[in-house]
């Protein structure tokens, strides 16, 4: 006879003339299922069927995005002896990606993620491999530009992953907020680890190692991601919706993305210059990683709570916090000139990044017409890339003509510009579609 566990035991006792029975078994709900302790928001999110598989694939595919730029600079500068050439090649790839990515995303929306993303990734991987071979075998400089431009077909895996969450969590605004926060934290993690991994591989093994490993990770990640067909958003067989760029509210959001991207681009260039001035240029990557770490932590925390108010009302507050916190690196550089103090300031400054980006992407999803979500989010990424290029140029000019310390004023100015744009363009409620109420969706969130 099997023994009962203490949780299955029923205790009988007598008080006065009353028989009392106490059941120590697990409590059950009215539908007969056992009650369990509530899971955290991220555990509930990843417990959905197929979520962990496509998330793992997305992380693998996104890690190389933080590796390719550093790998290309090390590979080209190390063999050709020219940082100017390396910077021009990577800038060409960035500009080409900004032009090609929305068209790739439009094809993904029209024909499906698996049918378009995988061949587009293979084409981009061939471009990276061709770049590697051209560098190694001393091909003319123009071939480097052509090869890097061919990598522009790399699909926006983060956008595709967000599109899957939007499909799986349709009608559940609370869980979608958590999913967007998780994706932003994943972006920050990949862009924090990517340069470190690339620098380690290129410095420890051989200059082409970072690019080679990045290609393998990209192919493996996209292959795993696209293999998860059960979570892929269905292709809507109907007349094409209005282009996302023309959708109400999209152009103000793209202007905010442009200004926000300038914050990131300027911060990277200025920090490298600041570290170089103090004879520690190799430490610049580690110092910048503190900013990404702060953003990653803030993103996870932001996703675990249910912020009050609408996303449209929260965005100016997020940008105001970013503007205020971006003054910390300026003060740290101007008052102390210490890299460790600057790293701490960047950690705090980065905490405004993820909430701002999560809120922005939430609004982008809401403004994008049905059936064109990948294209809409890729337009936002294109705005960020354009802003990064502008911020890099402005930061570099300030460093060269004034000083590296003064260069930290560029991110502050860019964040303030984003705040002004949001305040000026987001005032009218008719610019955006109505937002769903969290209260109507929280009851449908699984526990």
Short mmCIF file of N, CA and C in Angstrom, two decimals, residues 1-104:
data_model
loop_
_atom_site.label_atom_id
_atom_site.label_comp_id
_atom_site.label_asym_id
_atom_site.label_seq_id
_atom_site.Cartn_x
_atom_site.Cartn_y
_atom_site.Cartn_z
N UNK A 1 0.85 -1.19 0.00
CA UNK A 1 0.00 0.00 0.00
C UNK A 1 0.89 1.24 0.00
N UNK A 2 0.73 2.14 -0.99
CA UNK A 2 1.59 3.32 -1.05
C UNK A 2 1.33 4.24 0.12
N UNK A 3 2.42 4.81 0.63
CA UNK A 3 2.29 5.73 1.75
C UNK A 3 1.88 7.11 1.26
N UNK A 4 1.11 7.77 2.05
CA UNK A 4 0.69 9.11 1.71
C UNK A 4 1.75 10.11 2.14
N UNK A 5 1.96 11.11 1.30
CA UNK A 5 2.87 12.18 1.68
C UNK A 5 2.15 13.12 2.64
N UNK A 6 2.92 13.93 3.35
CA UNK A 6 2.28 14.87 4.28
C UNK A 6 1.30 15.81 3.59
N UNK A 7 1.55 16.12 2.26
CA UNK A 7 0.65 17.03 1.57
C UNK A 7 -0.67 16.36 1.25
N UNK A 8 -0.70 14.99 1.24
CA UNK A 8 -1.92 14.27 0.91
C UNK A 8 -2.70 13.87 2.16
N UNK A 9 -2.17 14.17 3.34
CA UNK A 9 -2.77 13.69 4.58
C UNK A 9 -3.96 14.55 4.99
N UNK A 10 -5.01 13.87 5.47
CA UNK A 10 -6.16 14.56 6.05
C UNK A 10 -6.12 14.36 7.55
N UNK A 11 -6.08 15.44 8.30
CA UNK A 11 -5.98 15.39 9.74
C UNK A 11 -7.37 15.53 10.35
N UNK A 12 -7.70 14.57 11.24
CA UNK A 12 -8.99 14.61 11.96
C UNK A 12 -8.71 14.94 13.43
N UNK A 13 -9.52 15.80 13.96
CA UNK A 13 -9.41 16.11 15.38
C UNK A 13 -10.80 16.44 15.92
N UNK A 14 -10.91 16.46 17.22
CA UNK A 14 -12.20 16.72 17.87
C UNK A 14 -12.06 17.92 18.77
N UNK A 15 -12.94 18.89 18.58
CA UNK A 15 -13.02 20.04 19.49
C UNK A 15 -14.41 20.08 20.08
N UNK A 16 -14.49 19.90 21.39
CA UNK A 16 -15.80 19.83 22.06
C UNK A 16 -16.59 18.68 21.43
N UNK A 17 -17.71 18.97 20.83
CA UNK A 17 -18.52 17.92 20.23
C UNK A 17 -18.50 17.99 18.71
N UNK A 18 -17.43 18.61 18.14
CA UNK A 18 -17.35 18.79 16.69
C UNK A 18 -16.14 18.07 16.13
N UNK A 19 -16.34 17.28 15.08
CA UNK A 19 -15.25 16.61 14.37
C UNK A 19 -14.74 17.56 13.29
N UNK A 20 -13.42 17.86 13.30
CA UNK A 20 -12.80 18.79 12.34
C UNK A 20 -11.85 18.01 11.46
N UNK A 21 -11.98 18.18 10.15
CA UNK A 21 -11.07 17.55 9.19
C UNK A 21 -10.29 18.65 8.48
N UNK A 22 -8.96 18.52 8.48
CA UNK A 22 -8.08 19.50 7.81
C UNK A 22 -7.38 18.80 6.67
N UNK A 23 -7.59 19.26 5.47
CA UNK A 23 -7.00 18.67 4.27
C UNK A 23 -5.74 19.44 3.90
N UNK A 24 -4.59 18.74 3.92
CA UNK A 24 -3.33 19.36 3.57
C UNK A 24 -2.97 19.17 2.10
N UNK A 25 -3.86 18.65 1.31
CA UNK A 25 -3.61 18.44 -0.11
C UNK A 25 -3.57 19.74 -0.88
N UNK A 26 -3.07 19.69 -2.12
CA UNK A 26 -3.00 20.91 -2.93
C UNK A 26 -4.37 21.46 -3.24
N UNK A 27 -4.50 22.78 -3.19
CA UNK A 27 -5.76 23.43 -3.48
C UNK A 27 -6.07 23.36 -4.97
N UNK A 28 -7.34 23.23 -5.27
CA UNK A 28 -7.77 23.14 -6.66
C UNK A 28 -8.73 24.27 -6.98
N UNK A 29 -8.68 24.69 -8.25
CA UNK A 29 -9.57 25.75 -8.69
C UNK A 29 -10.93 25.16 -9.01
N UNK A 30 -11.87 26.05 -9.34
CA UNK A 30 -13.23 25.61 -9.60
C UNK A 30 -13.32 24.69 -10.81
N UNK A 31 -12.33 24.78 -11.75
CA UNK A 31 -12.37 23.91 -12.93
C UNK A 31 -11.67 22.58 -12.68
N UNK A 32 -11.20 22.34 -11.45
CA UNK A 32 -10.60 21.06 -11.11
C UNK A 32 -9.09 21.04 -11.20
N UNK A 33 -8.45 22.07 -11.80
CA UNK A 33 -7.01 22.08 -11.96
C UNK A 33 -6.33 22.57 -10.69
N UNK A 34 -5.13 22.06 -10.45
CA UNK A 34 -4.40 22.40 -9.24
C UNK A 34 -3.86 23.81 -9.33
N UNK A 35 -4.00 24.56 -8.26
CA UNK A 35 -3.42 25.89 -8.22
C UNK A 35 -1.92 25.79 -8.01
N UNK A 36 -1.19 26.57 -8.74
CA UNK A 36 0.26 26.62 -8.58
C UNK A 36 0.67 28.05 -8.31
N UNK A 37 1.82 28.20 -7.72
CA UNK A 37 2.33 29.53 -7.44
C UNK A 37 2.53 30.29 -8.75
N UNK A 38 2.12 31.53 -8.79
CA UNK A 38 2.17 32.32 -10.01
C UNK A 38 3.59 32.45 -10.53
N UNK A 39 3.76 32.26 -11.83
CA UNK A 39 5.05 32.41 -12.46
C UNK A 39 5.32 33.88 -12.72
N UNK A 40 6.61 34.21 -12.84
CA UNK A 40 6.97 35.56 -13.20
C UNK A 40 6.58 35.85 -14.64
N UNK A 41 6.55 37.14 -15.02
CA UNK A 41 6.10 37.50 -16.36
C UNK A 41 6.95 36.90 -17.47
N UNK A 42 8.26 36.78 -17.26
CA UNK A 42 9.11 36.23 -18.31
C UNK A 42 8.98 34.72 -18.41
N UNK A 43 8.77 34.06 -17.27
CA UNK A 43 8.53 32.61 -17.33
C UNK A 43 7.22 32.30 -18.03
N UNK A 44 6.19 33.12 -17.78
CA UNK A 44 4.92 32.92 -18.48
C UNK A 44 5.10 33.15 -19.98
N UNK A 45 5.90 34.14 -20.30
CA UNK A 45 6.12 34.47 -21.71
C UNK A 45 6.80 33.32 -22.45
N UNK A 46 7.87 32.80 -21.87
CA UNK A 46 8.64 31.75 -22.53
C UNK A 46 7.99 30.38 -22.39
N UNK A 47 6.96 30.27 -21.55
CA UNK A 47 6.26 28.99 -21.41
C UNK A 47 5.30 28.73 -22.57
N UNK A 48 5.05 29.73 -23.39
CA UNK A 48 4.15 29.53 -24.53
C UNK A 48 4.79 28.58 -25.53
N UNK A 49 3.98 27.72 -26.16
CA UNK A 49 4.53 26.73 -27.09
C UNK A 49 5.35 27.37 -28.21
N UNK A 50 6.57 26.89 -28.38
CA UNK A 50 7.44 27.35 -29.46
C UNK A 50 8.21 28.61 -29.14
N UNK A 51 7.92 29.28 -28.01
CA UNK A 51 8.55 30.57 -27.72
C UNK A 51 10.05 30.42 -27.46
N UNK A 52 10.42 29.41 -26.70
CA UNK A 52 11.85 29.27 -26.37
C UNK A 52 12.68 28.94 -27.58
N UNK A 53 12.13 28.17 -28.49
CA UNK A 53 12.90 27.78 -29.69
C UNK A 53 13.17 28.98 -30.58
N UNK A 54 12.15 29.78 -30.89
CA UNK A 54 12.42 30.91 -31.78
C UNK A 54 13.20 32.01 -31.06
N UNK A 55 13.07 32.09 -29.73
CA UNK A 55 13.87 33.05 -28.98
C UNK A 55 15.35 32.68 -29.02
N UNK A 56 15.65 31.39 -28.87
CA UNK A 56 17.04 30.94 -28.94
C UNK A 56 17.63 31.21 -30.32
N UNK A 57 16.86 30.92 -31.36
CA UNK A 57 17.33 31.19 -32.71
C UNK A 57 17.56 32.67 -32.94
N UNK A 58 16.64 33.50 -32.42
CA UNK A 58 16.79 34.94 -32.57
C UNK A 58 18.02 35.48 -31.87
N UNK A 59 18.33 34.95 -30.69
CA UNK A 59 19.52 35.39 -29.98
C UNK A 59 20.79 35.00 -30.72
N UNK A 60 20.83 33.79 -31.25
CA UNK A 60 21.99 33.35 -32.04
C UNK A 60 22.19 34.24 -33.26
N UNK A 61 21.09 34.58 -33.92
CA UNK A 61 21.18 35.37 -35.15
C UNK A 61 21.53 36.82 -34.87
N UNK A 62 21.18 37.33 -33.69
CA UNK A 62 21.44 38.74 -33.39
C UNK A 62 22.82 38.99 -32.82
N UNK A 63 23.43 37.99 -32.19
CA UNK A 63 24.76 38.19 -31.63
C UNK A 63 25.77 38.65 -32.68
N UNK A 64 25.77 38.08 -33.90
CA UNK A 64 26.74 38.55 -34.91
C UNK A 64 26.55 40.01 -35.31
N UNK A 65 25.36 40.58 -35.11
CA UNK A 65 25.15 41.97 -35.49
C UNK A 65 26.06 42.91 -34.71
N UNK A 66 26.44 42.51 -33.52
CA UNK A 66 27.40 43.28 -32.74
C UNK A 66 28.84 42.88 -33.01
N UNK A 67 29.04 41.85 -33.83
CA UNK A 67 30.38 41.35 -34.11
C UNK A 67 30.93 41.83 -35.45
N UNK A 68 30.06 41.96 -36.46
CA UNK A 68 30.55 42.17 -37.81
C UNK A 68 31.29 43.50 -37.98
N UNK A 69 30.77 44.58 -37.37
CA UNK A 69 31.41 45.87 -37.53
C UNK A 69 32.82 45.88 -36.96
N UNK A 70 32.96 45.42 -35.71
CA UNK A 70 34.27 45.38 -35.07
C UNK A 70 35.20 44.43 -35.83
N UNK A 71 34.68 43.28 -36.23
CA UNK A 71 35.50 42.31 -36.96
C UNK A 71 36.01 42.89 -38.27
N UNK A 72 35.14 43.61 -38.99
CA UNK A 72 35.56 44.20 -40.27
C UNK A 72 36.64 45.25 -40.06
N UNK A 73 36.48 46.09 -39.04
CA UNK A 73 37.48 47.12 -38.79
C UNK A 73 38.82 46.50 -38.44
N UNK A 74 38.82 45.52 -37.55
CA UNK A 74 40.08 44.86 -37.16
C UNK A 74 40.70 44.14 -38.35
N UNK A 75 39.87 43.45 -39.12
CA UNK A 75 40.36 42.67 -40.26
C UNK A 75 40.95 43.57 -41.34
N UNK A 76 40.24 44.64 -41.70
CA UNK A 76 40.70 45.51 -42.78
C UNK A 76 41.87 46.38 -42.34
N UNK A 77 41.73 47.00 -41.16
CA UNK A 77 42.82 47.85 -40.67
C UNK A 77 44.09 47.05 -40.41
N UNK A 78 43.94 45.82 -39.97
CA UNK A 78 45.11 45.01 -39.67
C UNK A 78 45.88 44.58 -40.90
N UNK A 79 45.19 44.38 -42.01
CA UNK A 79 45.86 43.92 -43.24
C UNK A 79 46.19 45.06 -44.20
N UNK A 80 45.33 46.10 -44.23
CA UNK A 80 45.56 47.22 -45.15
C UNK A 80 46.22 48.42 -44.47
N UNK A 81 46.26 48.41 -43.13
CA UNK A 81 46.91 49.50 -42.40
C UNK A 81 46.18 50.82 -42.49
N UNK A 82 44.86 50.79 -42.67
CA UNK A 82 44.11 52.03 -42.82
C UNK A 82 42.78 51.93 -42.08
N UNK A 83 42.67 52.71 -41.00
CA UNK A 83 41.39 52.79 -40.30
C UNK A 83 40.38 53.58 -41.11
N UNK A 84 40.88 54.51 -41.92
CA UNK A 84 39.97 55.29 -42.77
C UNK A 84 39.25 54.38 -43.75
N UNK A 85 39.99 53.47 -44.37
CA UNK A 85 39.38 52.53 -45.31
C UNK A 85 38.40 51.62 -44.58
N UNK A 86 38.80 51.12 -43.41
CA UNK A 86 37.91 50.24 -42.64
C UNK A 86 36.62 50.96 -42.26
N UNK A 87 36.75 52.22 -41.82
CA UNK A 87 35.56 52.98 -41.46
C UNK A 87 34.67 53.27 -42.65
N UNK A 88 35.27 53.55 -43.80
CA UNK A 88 34.48 53.83 -45.01
C UNK A 88 33.73 52.59 -45.47
N UNK A 89 34.36 51.43 -45.37
CA UNK A 89 33.71 50.18 -45.79
C UNK A 89 32.51 49.88 -44.89
N UNK A 90 32.70 49.98 -43.57
CA UNK A 90 31.59 49.69 -42.66
C UNK A 90 30.48 50.73 -42.79
N UNK A 91 30.84 52.00 -43.04
CA UNK A 91 29.82 53.03 -43.24
C UNK A 91 29.01 52.75 -44.50
N UNK A 92 29.67 52.26 -45.53
CA UNK A 92 28.95 51.89 -46.76
C UNK A 92 27.96 50.77 -46.49
N UNK A 93 28.37 49.78 -45.72
CA UNK A 93 27.46 48.69 -45.38
C UNK A 93 26.28 49.19 -44.58
N UNK A 94 26.52 50.14 -43.65
CA UNK A 94 25.44 50.70 -42.84
C UNK A 94 24.44 51.45 -43.70
N UNK A 95 24.96 52.26 -44.63
CA UNK A 95 24.07 53.04 -45.50
C UNK A 95 23.27 52.12 -46.42
N UNK A 96 23.92 51.10 -46.96
CA UNK A 96 23.22 50.17 -47.86
C UNK A 96 22.14 49.41 -47.10
N UNK A 97 22.43 49.02 -45.88
CA UNK A 97 21.44 48.31 -45.06
C UNK A 97 20.23 49.19 -44.80
N UNK A 98 20.46 50.47 -44.55
CA UNK A 98 19.35 51.39 -44.30
C UNK A 98 18.42 51.48 -45.51
N UNK A 99 18.96 51.32 -46.72
CA UNK A 99 18.15 51.40 -47.93
C UNK A 99 17.46 50.06 -48.23
N UNK A 100 18.21 48.96 -48.07
CA UNK A 100 17.72 47.64 -48.49
C UNK A 100 16.80 47.00 -47.45
N UNK A 101 17.07 47.23 -46.16
CA UNK A 101 16.33 46.52 -45.10
C UNK A 101 14.82 46.68 -45.19
N UNK A 102 14.27 47.88 -45.44
CA UNK A 102 12.81 47.96 -45.54
C UNK A 102 12.23 47.14 -46.68
N UNK A 103 12.95 47.02 -47.78
CA UNK A 103 12.46 46.21 -48.90
C UNK A 103 12.50 44.72 -48.54
N UNK A 104 13.54 44.30 -47.84
CA UNK A 104 13.59 42.91 -47.37
C UNK A 104 12.44 42.62 -46.42
#
